[in-house]
Coordinates of C-alpha atoms and ligand atoms in Angstrom, one line a residue:
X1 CA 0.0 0.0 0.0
X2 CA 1.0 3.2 -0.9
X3 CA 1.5 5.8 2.2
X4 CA 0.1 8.8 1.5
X5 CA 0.4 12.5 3.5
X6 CA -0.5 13.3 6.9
X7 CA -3.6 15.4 6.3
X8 CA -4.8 13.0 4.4
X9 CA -4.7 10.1 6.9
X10 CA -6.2 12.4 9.4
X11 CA -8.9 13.8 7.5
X12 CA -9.6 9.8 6.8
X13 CA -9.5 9.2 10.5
X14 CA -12.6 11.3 10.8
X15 CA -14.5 9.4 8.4
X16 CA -14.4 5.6 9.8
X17 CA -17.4 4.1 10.8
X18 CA -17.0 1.6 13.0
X19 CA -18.9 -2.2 14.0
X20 CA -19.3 -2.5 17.6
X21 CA -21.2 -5.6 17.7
X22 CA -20.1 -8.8 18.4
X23 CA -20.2 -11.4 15.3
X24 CA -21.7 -14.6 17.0
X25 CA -23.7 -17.1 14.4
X26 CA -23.6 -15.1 11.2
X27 CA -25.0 -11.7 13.1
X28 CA -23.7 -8.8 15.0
X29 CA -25.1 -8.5 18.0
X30 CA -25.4 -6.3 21.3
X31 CA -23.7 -8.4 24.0
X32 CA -26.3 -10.6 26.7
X33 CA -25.2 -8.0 29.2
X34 CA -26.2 -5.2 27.3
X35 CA -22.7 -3.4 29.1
X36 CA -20.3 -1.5 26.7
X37 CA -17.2 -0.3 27.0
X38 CA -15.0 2.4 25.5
X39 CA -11.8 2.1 23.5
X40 CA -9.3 5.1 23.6
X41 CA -6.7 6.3 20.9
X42 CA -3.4 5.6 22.9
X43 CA -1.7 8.8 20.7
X44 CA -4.5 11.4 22.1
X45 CA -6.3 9.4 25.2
X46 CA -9.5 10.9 23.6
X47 CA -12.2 7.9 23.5
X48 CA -12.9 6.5 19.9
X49 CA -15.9 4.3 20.1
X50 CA -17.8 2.2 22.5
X51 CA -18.0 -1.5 22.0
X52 CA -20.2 -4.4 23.3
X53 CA -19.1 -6.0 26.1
X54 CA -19.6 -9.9 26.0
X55 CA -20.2 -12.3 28.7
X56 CA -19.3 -15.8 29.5
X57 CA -22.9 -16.9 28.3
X58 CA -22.2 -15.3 24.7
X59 CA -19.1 -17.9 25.1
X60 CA -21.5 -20.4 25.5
X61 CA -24.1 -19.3 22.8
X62 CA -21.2 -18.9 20.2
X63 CA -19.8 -22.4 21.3
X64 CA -23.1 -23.5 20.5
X65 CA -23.2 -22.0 16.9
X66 CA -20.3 -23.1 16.5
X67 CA -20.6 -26.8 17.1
X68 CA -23.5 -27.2 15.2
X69 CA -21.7 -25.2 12.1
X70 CA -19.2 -28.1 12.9
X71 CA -21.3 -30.6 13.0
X72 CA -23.7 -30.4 10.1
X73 CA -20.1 -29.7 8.1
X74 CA -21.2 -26.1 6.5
X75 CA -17.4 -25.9 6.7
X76 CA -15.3 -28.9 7.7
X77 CA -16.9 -31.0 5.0
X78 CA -17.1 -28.0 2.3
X79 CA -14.8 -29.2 -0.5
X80 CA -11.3 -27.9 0.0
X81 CA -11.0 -25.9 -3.1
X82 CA -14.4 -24.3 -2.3
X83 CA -12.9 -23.2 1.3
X84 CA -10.1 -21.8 -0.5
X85 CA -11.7 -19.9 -2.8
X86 CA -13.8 -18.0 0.3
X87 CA -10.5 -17.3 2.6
X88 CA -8.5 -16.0 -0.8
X89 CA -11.7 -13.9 -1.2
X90 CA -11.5 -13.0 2.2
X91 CA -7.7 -11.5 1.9
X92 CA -8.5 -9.8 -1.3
X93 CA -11.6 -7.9 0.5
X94 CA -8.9 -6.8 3.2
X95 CA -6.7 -5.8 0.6
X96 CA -9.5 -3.9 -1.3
X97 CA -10.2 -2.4 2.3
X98 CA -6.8 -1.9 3.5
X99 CA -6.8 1.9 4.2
X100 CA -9.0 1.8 5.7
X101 CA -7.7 -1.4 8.4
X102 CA -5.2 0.8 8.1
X103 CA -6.2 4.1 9.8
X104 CA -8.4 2.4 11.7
X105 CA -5.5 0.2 13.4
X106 CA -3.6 3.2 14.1
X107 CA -6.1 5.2 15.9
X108 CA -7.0 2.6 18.0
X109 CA -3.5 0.9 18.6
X110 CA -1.0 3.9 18.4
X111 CA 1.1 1.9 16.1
X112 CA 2.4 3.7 12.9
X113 CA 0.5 4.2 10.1
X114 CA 4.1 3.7 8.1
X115 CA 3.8 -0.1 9.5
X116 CA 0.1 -0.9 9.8
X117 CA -0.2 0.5 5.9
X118 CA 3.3 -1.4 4.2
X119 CA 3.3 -4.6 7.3
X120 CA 0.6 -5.4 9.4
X121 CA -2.4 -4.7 7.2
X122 CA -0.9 -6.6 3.8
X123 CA 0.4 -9.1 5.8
X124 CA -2.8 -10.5 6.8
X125 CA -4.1 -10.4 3.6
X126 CA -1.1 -12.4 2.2
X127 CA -2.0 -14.9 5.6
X128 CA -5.4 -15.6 4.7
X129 CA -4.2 -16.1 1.2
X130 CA -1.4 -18.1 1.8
X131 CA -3.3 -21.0 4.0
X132 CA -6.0 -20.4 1.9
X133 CA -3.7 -21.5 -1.3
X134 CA -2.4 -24.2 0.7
X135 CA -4.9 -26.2 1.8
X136 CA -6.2 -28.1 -1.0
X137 CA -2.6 -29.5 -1.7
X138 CA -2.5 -30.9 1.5
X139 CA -1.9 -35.1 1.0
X140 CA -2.4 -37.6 4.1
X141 CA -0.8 -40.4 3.6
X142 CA -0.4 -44.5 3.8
X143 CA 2.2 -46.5 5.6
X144 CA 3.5 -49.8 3.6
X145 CA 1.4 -52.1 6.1
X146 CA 1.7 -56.1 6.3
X147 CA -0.1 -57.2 3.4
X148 CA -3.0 -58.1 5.1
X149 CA -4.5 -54.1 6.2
X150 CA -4.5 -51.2 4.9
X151 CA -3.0 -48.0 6.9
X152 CA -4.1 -44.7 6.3
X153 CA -2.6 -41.4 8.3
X154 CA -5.3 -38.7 7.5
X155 CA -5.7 -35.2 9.7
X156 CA -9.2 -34.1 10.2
X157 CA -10.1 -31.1 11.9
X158 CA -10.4 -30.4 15.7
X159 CA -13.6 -28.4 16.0
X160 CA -14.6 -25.3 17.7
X161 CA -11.2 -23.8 18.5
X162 CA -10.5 -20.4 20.3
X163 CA -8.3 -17.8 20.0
X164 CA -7.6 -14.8 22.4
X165 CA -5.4 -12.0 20.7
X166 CA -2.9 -9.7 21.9
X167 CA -3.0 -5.6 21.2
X168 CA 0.4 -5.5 19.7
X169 CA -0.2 -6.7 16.6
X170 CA -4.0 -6.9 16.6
X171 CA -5.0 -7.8 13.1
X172 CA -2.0 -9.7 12.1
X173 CA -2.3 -11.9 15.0
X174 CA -6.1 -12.4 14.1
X175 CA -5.0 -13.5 10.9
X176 CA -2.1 -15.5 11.9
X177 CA -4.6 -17.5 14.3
X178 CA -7.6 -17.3 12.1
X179 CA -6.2 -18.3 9.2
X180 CA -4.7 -21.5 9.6
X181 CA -8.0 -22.5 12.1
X182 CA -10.3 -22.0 9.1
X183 CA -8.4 -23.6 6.5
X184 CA -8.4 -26.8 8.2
X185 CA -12.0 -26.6 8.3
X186 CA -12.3 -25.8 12.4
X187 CA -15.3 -23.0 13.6
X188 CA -13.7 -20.5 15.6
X189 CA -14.6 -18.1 18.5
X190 CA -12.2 -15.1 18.7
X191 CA -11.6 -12.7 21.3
X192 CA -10.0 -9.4 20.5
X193 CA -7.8 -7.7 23.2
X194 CA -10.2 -5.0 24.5
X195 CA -8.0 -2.5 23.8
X196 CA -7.7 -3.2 20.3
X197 CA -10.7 -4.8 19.0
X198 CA -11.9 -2.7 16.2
X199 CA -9.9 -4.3 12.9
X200 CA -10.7 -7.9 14.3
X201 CA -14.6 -6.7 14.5
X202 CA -14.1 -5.3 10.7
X203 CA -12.7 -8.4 9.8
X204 CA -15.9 -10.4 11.0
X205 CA -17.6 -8.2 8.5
X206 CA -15.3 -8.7 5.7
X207 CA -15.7 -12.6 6.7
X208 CA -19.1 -12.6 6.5
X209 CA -19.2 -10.8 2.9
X210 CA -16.4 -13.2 1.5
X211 CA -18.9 -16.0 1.9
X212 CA -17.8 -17.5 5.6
X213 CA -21.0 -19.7 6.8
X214 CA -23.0 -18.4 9.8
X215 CA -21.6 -20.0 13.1
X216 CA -18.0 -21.0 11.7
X217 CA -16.5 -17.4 12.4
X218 CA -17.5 -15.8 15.9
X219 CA -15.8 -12.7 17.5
X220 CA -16.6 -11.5 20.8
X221 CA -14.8 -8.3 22.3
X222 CA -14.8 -8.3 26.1
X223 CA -13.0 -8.5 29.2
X224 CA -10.0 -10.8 29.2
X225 CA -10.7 -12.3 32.6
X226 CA -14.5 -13.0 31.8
X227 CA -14.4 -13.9 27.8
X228 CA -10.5 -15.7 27.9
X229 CA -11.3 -17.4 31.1
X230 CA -14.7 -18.4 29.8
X231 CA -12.8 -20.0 27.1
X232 CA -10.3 -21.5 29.0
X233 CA -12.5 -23.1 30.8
X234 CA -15.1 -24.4 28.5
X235 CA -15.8 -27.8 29.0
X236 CA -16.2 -28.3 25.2
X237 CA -13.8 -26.4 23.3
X238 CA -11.5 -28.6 21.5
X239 CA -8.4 -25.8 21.4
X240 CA -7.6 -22.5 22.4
X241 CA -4.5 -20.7 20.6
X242 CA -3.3 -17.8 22.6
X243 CA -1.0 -14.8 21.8
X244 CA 0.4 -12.4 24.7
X245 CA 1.9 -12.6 28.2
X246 CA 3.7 -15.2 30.1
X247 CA 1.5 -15.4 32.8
X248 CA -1.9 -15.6 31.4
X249 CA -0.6 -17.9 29.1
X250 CA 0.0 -20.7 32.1
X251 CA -3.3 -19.7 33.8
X252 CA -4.7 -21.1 30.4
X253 CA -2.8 -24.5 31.0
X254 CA -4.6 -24.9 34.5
X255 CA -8.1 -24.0 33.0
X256 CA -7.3 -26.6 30.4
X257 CA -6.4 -29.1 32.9
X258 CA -9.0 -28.7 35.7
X259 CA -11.8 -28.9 32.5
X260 CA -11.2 -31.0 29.5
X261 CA -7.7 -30.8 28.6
X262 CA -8.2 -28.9 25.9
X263 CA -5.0 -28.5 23.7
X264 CA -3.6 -25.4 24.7
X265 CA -1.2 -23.6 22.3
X266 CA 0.5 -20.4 24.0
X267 CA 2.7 -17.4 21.9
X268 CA 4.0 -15.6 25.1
X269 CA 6.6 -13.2 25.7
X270 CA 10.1 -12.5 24.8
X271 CA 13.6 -10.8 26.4
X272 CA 15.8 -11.3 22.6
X273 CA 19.3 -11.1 21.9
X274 CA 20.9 -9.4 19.5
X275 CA 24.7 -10.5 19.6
X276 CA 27.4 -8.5 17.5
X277 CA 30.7 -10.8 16.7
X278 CA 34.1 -8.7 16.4
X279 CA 34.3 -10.6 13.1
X280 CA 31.4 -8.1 11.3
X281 CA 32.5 -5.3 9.1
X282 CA 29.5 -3.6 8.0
X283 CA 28.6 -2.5 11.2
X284 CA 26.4 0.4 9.8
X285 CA 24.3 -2.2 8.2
X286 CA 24.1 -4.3 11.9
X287 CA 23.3 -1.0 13.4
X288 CA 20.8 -0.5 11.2
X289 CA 19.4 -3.8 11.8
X290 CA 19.9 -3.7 15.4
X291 CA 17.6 -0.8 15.7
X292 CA 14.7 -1.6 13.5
X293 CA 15.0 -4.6 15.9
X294 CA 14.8 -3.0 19.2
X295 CA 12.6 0.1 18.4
X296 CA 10.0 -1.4 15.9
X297 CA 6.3 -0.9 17.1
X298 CA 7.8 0.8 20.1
X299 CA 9.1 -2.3 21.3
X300 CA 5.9 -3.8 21.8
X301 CA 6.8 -6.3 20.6
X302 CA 7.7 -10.4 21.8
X303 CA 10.4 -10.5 19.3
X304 CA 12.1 -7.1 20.1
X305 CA 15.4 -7.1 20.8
X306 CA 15.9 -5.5 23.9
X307 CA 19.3 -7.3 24.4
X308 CA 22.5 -6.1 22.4
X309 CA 25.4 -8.2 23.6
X310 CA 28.7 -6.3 21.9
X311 CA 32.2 -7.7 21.8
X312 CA 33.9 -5.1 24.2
X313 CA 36.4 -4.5 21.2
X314 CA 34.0 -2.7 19.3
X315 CA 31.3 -1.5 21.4
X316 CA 32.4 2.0 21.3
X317 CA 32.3 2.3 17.8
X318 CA 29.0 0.1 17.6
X319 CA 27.0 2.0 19.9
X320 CA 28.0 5.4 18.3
X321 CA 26.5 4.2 15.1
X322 CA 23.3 2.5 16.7
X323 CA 23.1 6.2 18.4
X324 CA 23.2 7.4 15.1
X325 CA 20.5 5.3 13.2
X326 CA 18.2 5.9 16.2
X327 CA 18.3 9.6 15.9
X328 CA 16.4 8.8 12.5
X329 CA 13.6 6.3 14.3
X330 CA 11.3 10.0 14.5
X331 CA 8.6 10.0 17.7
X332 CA 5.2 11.1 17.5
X333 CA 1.5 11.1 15.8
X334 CA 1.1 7.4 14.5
X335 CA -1.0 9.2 11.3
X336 CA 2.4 10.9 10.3
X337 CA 3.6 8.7 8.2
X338 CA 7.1 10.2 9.0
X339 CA 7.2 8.5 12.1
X340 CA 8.5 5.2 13.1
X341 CA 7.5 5.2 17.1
X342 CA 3.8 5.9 17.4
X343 CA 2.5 6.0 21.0
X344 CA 2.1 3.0 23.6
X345 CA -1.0 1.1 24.3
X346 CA -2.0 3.0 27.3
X347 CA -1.0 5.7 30.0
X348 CA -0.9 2.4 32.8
X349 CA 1.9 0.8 30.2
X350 CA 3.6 4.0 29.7
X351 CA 4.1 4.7 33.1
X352 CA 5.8 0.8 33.5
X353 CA 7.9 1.4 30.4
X354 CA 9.2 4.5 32.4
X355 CA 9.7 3.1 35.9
X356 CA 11.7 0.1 34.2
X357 CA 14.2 3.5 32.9
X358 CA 13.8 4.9 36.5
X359 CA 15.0 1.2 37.6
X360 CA 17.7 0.9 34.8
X361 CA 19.5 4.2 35.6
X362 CA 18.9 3.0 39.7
X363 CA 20.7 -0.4 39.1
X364 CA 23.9 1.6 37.9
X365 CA 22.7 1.5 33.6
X366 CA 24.5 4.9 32.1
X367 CA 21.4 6.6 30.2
X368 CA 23.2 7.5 26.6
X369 CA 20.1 8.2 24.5
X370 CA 16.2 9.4 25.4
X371 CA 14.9 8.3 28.3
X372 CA 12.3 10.4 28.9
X373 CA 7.9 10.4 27.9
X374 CA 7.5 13.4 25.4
X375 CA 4.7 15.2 23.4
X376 CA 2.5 14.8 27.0
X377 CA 0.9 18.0 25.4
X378 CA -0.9 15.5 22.6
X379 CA -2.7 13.8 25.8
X380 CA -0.7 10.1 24.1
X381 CA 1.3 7.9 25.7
X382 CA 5.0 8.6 24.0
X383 CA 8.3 7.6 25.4
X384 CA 11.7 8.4 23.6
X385 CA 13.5 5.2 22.2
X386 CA 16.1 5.1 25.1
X387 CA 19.2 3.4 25.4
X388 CA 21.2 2.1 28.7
X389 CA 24.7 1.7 28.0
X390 CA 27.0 -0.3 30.8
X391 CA 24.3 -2.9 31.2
X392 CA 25.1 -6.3 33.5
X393 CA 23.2 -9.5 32.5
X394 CA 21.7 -8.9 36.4
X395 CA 20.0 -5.9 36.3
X396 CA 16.4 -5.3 36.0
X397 CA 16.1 -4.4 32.3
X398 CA 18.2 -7.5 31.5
X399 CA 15.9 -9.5 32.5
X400 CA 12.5 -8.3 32.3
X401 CA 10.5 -7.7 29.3
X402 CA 9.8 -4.0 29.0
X403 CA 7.6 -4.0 26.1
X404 CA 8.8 -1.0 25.7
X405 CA 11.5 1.1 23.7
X406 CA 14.4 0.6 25.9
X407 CA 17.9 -1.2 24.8
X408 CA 19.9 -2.4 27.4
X409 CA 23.8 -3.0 25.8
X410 CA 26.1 -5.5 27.0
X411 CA 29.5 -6.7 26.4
X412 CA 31.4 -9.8 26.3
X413 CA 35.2 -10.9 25.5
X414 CA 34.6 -14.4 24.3
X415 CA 31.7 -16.6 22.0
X416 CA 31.0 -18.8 25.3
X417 CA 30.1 -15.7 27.3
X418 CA 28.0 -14.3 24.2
X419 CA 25.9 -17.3 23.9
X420 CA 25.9 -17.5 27.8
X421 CA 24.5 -14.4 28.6
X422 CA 22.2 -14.5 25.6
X423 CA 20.5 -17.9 27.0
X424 CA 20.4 -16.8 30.6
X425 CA 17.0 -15.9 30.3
X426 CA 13.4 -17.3 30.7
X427 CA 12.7 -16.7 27.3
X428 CA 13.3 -18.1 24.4
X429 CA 11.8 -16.6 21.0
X430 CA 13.8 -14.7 18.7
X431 CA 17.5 -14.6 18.8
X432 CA 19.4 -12.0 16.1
X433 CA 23.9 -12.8 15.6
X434 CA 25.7 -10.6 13.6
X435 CA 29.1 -12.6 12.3
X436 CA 31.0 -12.5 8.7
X437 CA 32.4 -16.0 9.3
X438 CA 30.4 -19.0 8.0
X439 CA 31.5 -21.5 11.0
X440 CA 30.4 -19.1 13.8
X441 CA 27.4 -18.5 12.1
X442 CA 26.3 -22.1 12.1
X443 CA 27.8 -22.9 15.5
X444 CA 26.0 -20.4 17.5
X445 CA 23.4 -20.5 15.7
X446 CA 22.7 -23.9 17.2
X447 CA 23.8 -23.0 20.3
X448 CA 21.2 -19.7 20.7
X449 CA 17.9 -21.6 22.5
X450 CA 15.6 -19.7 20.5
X451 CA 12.5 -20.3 18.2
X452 CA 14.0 -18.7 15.1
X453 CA 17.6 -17.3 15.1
X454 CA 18.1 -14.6 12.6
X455 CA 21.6 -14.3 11.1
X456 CA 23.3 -11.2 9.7
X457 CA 19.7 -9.5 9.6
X458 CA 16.7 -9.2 12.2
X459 CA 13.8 -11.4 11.5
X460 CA 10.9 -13.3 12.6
X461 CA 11.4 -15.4 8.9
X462 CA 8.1 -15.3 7.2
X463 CA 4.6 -17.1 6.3
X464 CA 6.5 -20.0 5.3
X465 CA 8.7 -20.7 8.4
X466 CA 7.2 -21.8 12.1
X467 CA 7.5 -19.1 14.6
X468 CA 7.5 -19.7 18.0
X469 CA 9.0 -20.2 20.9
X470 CA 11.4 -22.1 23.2
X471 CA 10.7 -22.5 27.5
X472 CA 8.8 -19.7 28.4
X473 CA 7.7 -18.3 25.7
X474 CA 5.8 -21.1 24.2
X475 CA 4.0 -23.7 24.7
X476 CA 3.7 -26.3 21.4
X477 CA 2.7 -23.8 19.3
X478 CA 3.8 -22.4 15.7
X479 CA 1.8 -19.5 13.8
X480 CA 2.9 -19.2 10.0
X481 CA 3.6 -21.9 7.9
X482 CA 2.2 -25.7 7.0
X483 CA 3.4 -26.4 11.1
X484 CA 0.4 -23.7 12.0
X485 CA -2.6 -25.7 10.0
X486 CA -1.1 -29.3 11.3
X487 CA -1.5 -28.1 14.9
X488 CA -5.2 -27.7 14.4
X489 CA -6.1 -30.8 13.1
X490 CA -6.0 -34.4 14.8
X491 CA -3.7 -37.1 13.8
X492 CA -6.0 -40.4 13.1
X493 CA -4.8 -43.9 12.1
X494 CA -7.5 -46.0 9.9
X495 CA -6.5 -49.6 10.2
X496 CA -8.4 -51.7 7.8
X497 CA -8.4 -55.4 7.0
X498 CA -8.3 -56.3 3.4
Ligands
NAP501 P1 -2.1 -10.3 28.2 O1 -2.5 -9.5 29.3 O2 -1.7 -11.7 28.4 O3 -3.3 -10.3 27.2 C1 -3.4 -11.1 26.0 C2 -4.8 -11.5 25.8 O4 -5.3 -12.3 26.9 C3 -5.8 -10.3 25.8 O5 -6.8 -10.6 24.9 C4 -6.4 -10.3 27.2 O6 -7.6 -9.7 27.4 C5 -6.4 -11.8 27.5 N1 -6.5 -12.1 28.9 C6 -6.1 -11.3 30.0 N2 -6.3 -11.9 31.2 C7 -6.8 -13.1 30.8 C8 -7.3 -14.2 31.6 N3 -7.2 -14.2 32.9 N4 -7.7 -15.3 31.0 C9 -7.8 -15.4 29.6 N5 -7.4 -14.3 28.8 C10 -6.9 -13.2 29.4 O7 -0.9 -9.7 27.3 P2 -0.8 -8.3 26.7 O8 -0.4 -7.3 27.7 O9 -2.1 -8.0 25.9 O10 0.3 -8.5 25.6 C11 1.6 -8.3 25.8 C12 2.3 -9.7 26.0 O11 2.1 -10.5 24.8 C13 3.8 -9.6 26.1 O12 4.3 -10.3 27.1 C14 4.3 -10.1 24.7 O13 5.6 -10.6 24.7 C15 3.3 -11.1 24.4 N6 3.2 -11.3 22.9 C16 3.7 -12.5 22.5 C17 3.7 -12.8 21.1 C18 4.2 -14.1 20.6 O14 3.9 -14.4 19.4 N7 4.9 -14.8 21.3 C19 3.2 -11.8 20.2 C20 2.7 -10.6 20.7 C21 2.7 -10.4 22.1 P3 -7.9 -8.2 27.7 O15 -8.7 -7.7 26.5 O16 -8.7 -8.1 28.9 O17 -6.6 -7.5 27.8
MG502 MG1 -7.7 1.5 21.6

């Protein structure tokens, strides 16, 4: 998409409507409550919209809807190529829409328009497309049996699955859920975060008009502790796939297993390295890497690379020039398409992100760049990229995920520490090395305990690799990729006597 001037987005922003309703058996409807609540644009802390608040009976009605979508096979038993052809509609509608996702994600998210317009909003297009493409190629297969039986491995879908969404990436992570659910023919039951629900709510809409049958698509916005825990607990639910923190993400596990055992697939939280080798001699290009990796969506983000580890023979230098390229990482309205750092989710957030710099410069951290919220005038939540210098692998923001724009910088004097400090954590997601020799590249890139390790470049790969992560910040579960539609469907073995 092409990004076009700030007026222009602005003036745009005064035109969305918006669908407030929750999407539960082919309608949008008020909550059973009847109770609302209001979502706020994090870059002016003005209210936007008020939106339906559903209850844990509007879990059960949409389970219900749900299942009997399942079971009558409206979906699940649609012929694949006809599926397909609805979920590639589906990403060309948000494609012919995707302005307007666009503006709409920024007012309500605070992320730039410069990423919701080029990344976030084509990207879920391309996801909807790309599992869409994929699932009528899809082959089970036969084992070479005795002779006397024939074996057949097929996958058949789960059935009513839920997904509860972060705000960090709301309609991305939709999409990365959705997609894959749908393709292999499960019903679904969505919940939004509440402080981001507006694109997933337009997306039920868009569902709907690409040709998605009543019940098999169901969105309810709503409290995380009444509509995730309602799903958590269900006693029905097959699955529930989960993006966001740590914490919730294990309270899901013990809903699972005091109910049904559903299978639980968590996406939780991050604290990534980002190692620089003495060996690399473009270090504007790992500078430039290094910060797009760090400061990208304001840090919020379970991949961001809040970690440099520098060998101490060029950390001078290094930091100089990651000084540098931040300078250019502009702060400010998320509808300026000049800007790279919108505003964070909310003030309560904010104010975290800036006790965690409080704490860093407290623990001894040497404050080198930002540090500090600005634009308070705008009534929006916006905090400097900020960078600590003369960070230990004990302090504070070492360890904990800030969420935040903050980069704390280490330094080593050998591979061993590198790779020890870098796996001294909880976490486990994303890990970045920056090397120009081939044999350090694959050696510590095997020794990084991470879901994806990104070499000479910061990346989460892309629709066709897993993503995911190790020990904490995962559990079992993969979005993008082939790995994402096998983990909703169940293995079965047909054994058959000839
Ligand atoms: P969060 O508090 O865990 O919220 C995530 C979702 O869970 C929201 O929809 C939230 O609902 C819901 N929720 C809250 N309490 C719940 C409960 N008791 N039972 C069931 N659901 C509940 O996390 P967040 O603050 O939104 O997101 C930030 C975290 O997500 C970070 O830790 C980040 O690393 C992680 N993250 C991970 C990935 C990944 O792919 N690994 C991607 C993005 C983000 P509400 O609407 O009430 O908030
Ligand atoms: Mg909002």
């Amino acid at each position: 998409m092409e990004l076009k001037t700030h007026d222009y987005y602005k003036d745009h922003s005064k035109k969305l409507k918006f669908n407030t309703k929750a999407l539960i058996d082919g309608k949008f409807v008020e909550s059973s409550s009847g109770k609302k609540f209001i979502t706020v644009n994090p870059a002016t802390g003005e209210p936007i919209t008020e939106i339906t608040s559903c209850t844990r009976d509007d879990v059960y009605t949409a389970e219900k809807a749900a299942r009997k979508a399942f079971d009558d096979g409206r979906w699940a038993k649609m012929s694949p190529a006809d599926r397909k052809d609805i979920l590639i509609r589906l990403g060309d509608l948000i494609d012919q829409n995707g302005e307007e996702l666009a503006v709409m994600e920024t007012i309500d998210s605070g992320k730039p328009i410069y990423d919701n317009a080029q990344g976030d909003i084509p990207d879920t297009a391309m996801t909807f497309r790309w599992h869409a493409e994929a699932l009528d190629k899809l082959e089970d297969s036969m084992t070479s049996g005795d002779g006397e039986h024939v074996s057949m491995i097929v996958r058949e879908p789960l059935g009513v699955v839920g997904a509860i969404l972060p705000w960090n990436f709301p309609i991305q992570m939709a999409a990365w859920k959705l997609a894959p659910i749908l393709a292999s023919g499960n019903s679904a039951i969505v919940k939004p975060a509440k402080l981001t629900s507006l694109t997933t709510l337009r997306l039920g809409e868009l569902a709907m008009e690409a040709g998605i049958p009543d019940g098999v698509l169901n969105i309810l916005p709503g409290s995380g502790s009444e509509i995730g825990n309602a799903l958590g607990l269900h006693p029905e639910l097959e699955a529930l796939a989960f993006t966001g923190s740590t914490e919730v993400g294990k309270q899901l596990l013990e809903c699972a297993g005091k109910t049904n055992a559903k299978r639980v697939l968590l996406e939780m939280g991050g604290k990534n390295p980002c190692i620089i080798m003495p060996d690399v001699k473009d270090l504007d290009h790992a500078a430039e890497e290094a910060v797009n990796a760090v400061f990208w969506n304001m840090g919020e983000n379970c991949t961001s690379n809040s970690r440099l580890i520098v060998h101490e023979s060029i950390k001078d230098a290094f930091l100089e020039k990651v000084i540098e390229k931040a300078r250019e990482w502009e702060t400010g309205d998320p509808l300026d398409p000049a800007n790279r750092l919108g505003a964070l989710i909310e003030k309560s957030h904010m104010e975290t992100v800036l006790k965690y710099i409080e704490t860093g410069k407290a623990e001894g951290g040497k404050l080198v760049y930002g540090g500090s919220r600005i634009l308070e005038e705008s009534g929006g939540n916006f905090v400097e990229p900020t960078i600590f210098d003369g960070v230990t692998p004990d302090m504070t923001i070492a360890r904990e995920e800030i969420f935040g724009p903050v980069l704390a910088v280490m330094t080593f004097k050998a591979e061993e520490e590198a790779l020890r400090i870098a796996n001294d954590t909880q976490y486990g997601l994303q890990a970045s090395l920056f090397t120009d020799d081939l044999s350090t590249a694959h050696r510590m890139s095997r020794a990084l305990r991470a879901g994806t390790v990104s070499v000479n470049c910061y990346a989460e790969g892309d629709i066709g690799t897993p993503f995911g992560g190790f020990k904490q910040s995962g559990f079992f579960s993969r979005d993008n990729s082939l790995w994402a539609n096998r983990q909703y469907t169940e293995l079965k073995t047909i054994w058959m006597q000839i």
